[in-house]
Amino acid sequence: NAGVMQNPRHLVRRRGQEARLRCSPMKGHSHVYWYRQLPEEGLKFMVYLQKENIIDESGMPKERFSAEFPKEGPSILRIQQVVRGDSAAYFCASSPSGYGTGGNEQFFGPGTRLTVL
Amino acid sequence: AQTVTQSQPEMSVQEAETVTLSCTYDTSESDYYLFWYKQPPSRQMILVIRQEAYKQQNATENRFSVNFQKAAKSFSLKISDSQLGDAAMYFCAYAGNNRKLIWGLGTSLAVNP
């Protein structure tokens, strides 16, 4: 059973460009979480998605950031018009169950390191 | 809002010895989960151990164990017989009713041969 896959592992963008980060959850997992890790910091929750639904986006910046998890295909975190402050590692995690089901472990992907020049 | 505090930015331990990493948290919830994750230089986030708040018994996983003090809101990680491969960043994390993880800033653990 393959783990959570993220691509690309490294992404370089110039200011003003768009960044698309992909996450394929573990087989059988229908819940996806995105976290951002700034240098020298812990992870910060961004968004929680189920297939075709955003469940909790309370950690997502209101502008330029969006996420989706379509019925078919990977979850996508999209950052429009990137700025230097968006440079960070973005981690995706998946779980077989979501809220209210008892702290099921979230399995993490290797992360995408975004560098904005 | 829930918070997680790791007061030790860096720790070191001699190989084969024992080290304890500290974590405190703040919450008004009664039902929650606590986790320790390890992040080696590869940056992969790996679950080390988890604790359900309703369980009084401290969780253990091989050389890793926790000291969970619910009243004090403390959740420390003990690593016994430390190995070189234990060197990594260790993050304490909290999951409450909404299950999203709230993270501490991490403790960098060095293991000296």
XYZ file of C-alpha atoms in Angstrom:
230
model
C 0.000 0.000 0.000
C 1.732 3.142 -1.193
C 1.922 5.992 1.265
C 0.757 9.545 0.781
C 2.361 10.952 -2.337
C 3.087 14.580 -2.996
C 4.494 16.196 -6.083
C 6.513 17.986 -6.931
C 8.956 17.575 -4.042
C 10.548 20.908 -4.863
C 8.941 23.803 -6.677
C 10.522 27.111 -7.604
C 8.359 30.009 -8.665
C 8.939 33.693 -9.322
C 6.827 36.281 -7.590
C 3.455 36.587 -9.268
C 3.373 33.077 -10.699
C 1.014 30.311 -9.682
C 1.987 27.254 -7.662
C 0.081 23.973 -7.829
C 0.827 21.326 -5.240
C -0.584 17.824 -5.595
C -1.384 15.221 -3.001
C -2.530 11.652 -3.560
C -3.830 10.152 -0.295
C -3.246 6.601 0.782
C -5.485 4.043 -0.846
C -8.797 3.920 0.954
C -8.361 7.328 2.577
C -11.001 9.909 1.753
C -9.863 12.664 4.124
C -7.031 15.029 3.270
C -5.360 17.729 5.365
C -2.900 20.392 4.231
C -0.337 21.939 6.592
C 2.316 24.593 6.066
C 5.677 24.595 7.776
C 7.656 27.814 7.787
C 11.407 27.627 8.467
C 12.214 26.855 12.107
C 8.538 26.458 12.966
C 6.024 23.708 13.524
C 3.251 22.883 11.135
C 0.185 25.087 10.798
C -3.151 23.666 9.744
C -4.503 25.100 6.508
C -7.457 23.088 5.244
C -9.296 19.796 5.657
C -11.079 18.236 2.703
C -13.187 15.247 1.970
C -13.938 14.088 -1.545
C -15.489 17.078 -3.381
C -16.010 18.987 -0.108
C -14.074 21.485 1.968
C -14.775 20.633 5.600
C -12.615 23.185 7.401
C -10.596 25.953 5.766
C -10.064 28.030 8.880
C -6.280 28.001 8.467
C -6.244 29.029 4.852
C -5.396 32.638 3.900
C -8.493 34.306 2.501
C -6.822 35.453 -0.686
C -4.712 33.693 -3.310
C -5.008 30.236 -1.713
C -7.487 27.555 -2.697
C -7.783 23.810 -2.332
C -9.806 21.078 -3.896
C -10.191 17.330 -3.665
C -12.141 16.169 -6.709
C -13.990 12.922 -7.026
C -11.236 11.617 -9.265
C -7.593 12.535 -8.963
C -5.363 14.098 -6.347
C -6.035 16.942 -3.981
C -4.647 20.232 -5.252
C -3.431 23.188 -3.207
C -3.242 26.221 -5.448
C -1.453 29.438 -4.640
C -1.995 32.308 -7.046
C 0.362 35.239 -7.477
C 2.938 33.828 -5.083
C 4.974 36.113 -2.853
C 8.244 35.471 -1.022
C 6.367 34.878 2.216
C 4.730 31.806 0.652
C 8.101 30.014 0.653
C 7.626 27.057 2.964
C 7.215 23.312 3.100
C 3.651 22.210 2.424
C 2.617 18.872 3.864
C -0.375 16.808 2.988
C -1.790 14.153 5.299
C -4.598 11.667 4.853
C -6.722 9.572 7.156
C -9.367 6.924 6.663
C -11.770 8.755 8.952
C -12.317 12.355 9.750
C -13.849 14.354 12.555
C -15.442 12.639 15.472
C -13.945 9.276 14.833
C -11.381 9.126 17.545
C -8.088 10.691 16.679
C -7.229 8.438 13.814
C -3.668 8.838 12.781
C -2.948 11.181 9.935
C -0.389 9.759 7.516
C 1.915 12.367 6.070
C 3.425 12.785 2.647
C 7.047 13.867 2.147
C 6.051 17.475 1.570
C 6.571 19.989 -1.207
C 9.183 22.647 -0.620
C 8.105 25.836 -2.348
C 10.688 28.511 -3.004
C 9.556 31.866 -4.315
C 12.296 33.937 -5.927
C -7.980 28.292 21.410
C -5.752 25.325 21.987
C -2.003 25.803 22.181
C 0.964 23.466 22.369
C 4.270 24.516 23.908
C 7.617 22.811 23.608
C 10.031 24.699 25.839
C 13.220 22.969 24.708
C 14.345 24.111 21.238
C 17.354 21.785 21.367
C 18.334 18.720 23.352
C 21.192 16.260 23.178
C 21.730 12.772 24.533
C 24.516 10.230 24.538
C 23.913 7.094 22.567
C 22.291 4.366 24.695
C 21.124 6.834 27.331
C 17.660 8.176 28.092
C 16.258 11.575 27.235
C 12.944 13.263 28.017
C 11.342 15.879 25.781
C 8.782 18.224 27.331
C 5.413 19.309 26.004
C 2.611 21.251 27.637
C -0.704 22.210 26.148
C -3.706 24.319 26.925
C -7.286 23.339 26.224
C -10.768 23.484 27.687
C -11.814 20.271 25.994
C -12.058 17.030 27.900
C -11.805 14.646 24.961
C -8.684 14.930 22.846
C -5.614 13.154 21.541
C -1.943 13.946 21.868
C 0.811 12.889 19.509
C 4.553 12.931 19.169
C 5.846 13.105 15.614
C 9.430 12.731 14.461
C 10.803 14.677 11.508
C 14.245 13.442 10.404
C 16.403 15.364 7.901
C 14.386 13.768 5.100
C 11.510 15.946 6.419
C 9.081 13.022 6.383
C 6.695 13.346 9.325
C 6.534 10.079 11.219
C 4.159 9.274 14.065
C 6.076 8.105 17.121
C 3.345 7.645 19.700
C -0.167 8.803 20.536
C -2.218 9.111 23.712
C -5.964 9.261 24.184
C -6.853 11.740 26.924
C -9.468 9.456 28.430
C -6.881 6.747 29.051
C -4.979 7.007 32.301
C -2.361 4.513 31.253
C 0.664 6.048 29.578
C 1.255 4.942 25.996
C 4.420 3.035 25.114
C 5.935 1.993 21.799
C 9.126 -0.008 22.186
C 11.795 2.465 23.376
C 9.360 5.385 23.373
C 6.999 6.158 26.226
C 5.055 9.146 27.429
C 4.308 10.662 30.807
C 0.793 12.033 30.438
C -0.330 14.270 33.269
C -3.839 15.395 32.334
C -4.399 17.737 35.270
C -1.099 19.463 34.614
C -1.675 19.366 30.841
C 1.732 17.860 30.343
C 2.764 15.253 27.784
C 6.465 14.415 27.834
C 8.228 11.881 25.630
C 10.889 9.565 27.006
C 13.309 7.902 24.633
C 15.226 5.018 26.201
C 18.439 3.478 24.874
C 18.854 6.325 22.414
C 20.135 5.431 18.969
C 21.829 7.542 16.321
C 18.749 7.170 14.154
C 16.682 8.949 16.790
C 18.305 12.248 15.866
C 15.551 14.423 14.433
C 13.095 17.202 15.163
C 10.351 16.045 17.505
C 6.968 17.715 17.427
C 4.217 17.465 19.979
C 0.708 17.818 18.530
C -2.834 18.076 19.856
C -6.084 17.010 18.212
C -9.358 18.050 19.799
C -12.972 17.802 18.770
C -12.324 18.991 15.244
C -9.360 16.621 14.843
C -7.085 19.104 13.077
C -3.619 18.957 14.524
C -2.232 21.846 16.574
C 1.564 21.722 16.675
C 4.354 22.811 18.986
C 7.455 24.452 17.559
C 9.541 21.328 17.923
C 12.628 20.118 19.770
C 15.774 19.315 17.839
C 17.340 16.168 19.309
C 20.998 15.364 18.716
C 22.359 11.922 19.597
C 26.061 11.845 20.378
C 28.018 8.661 19.671
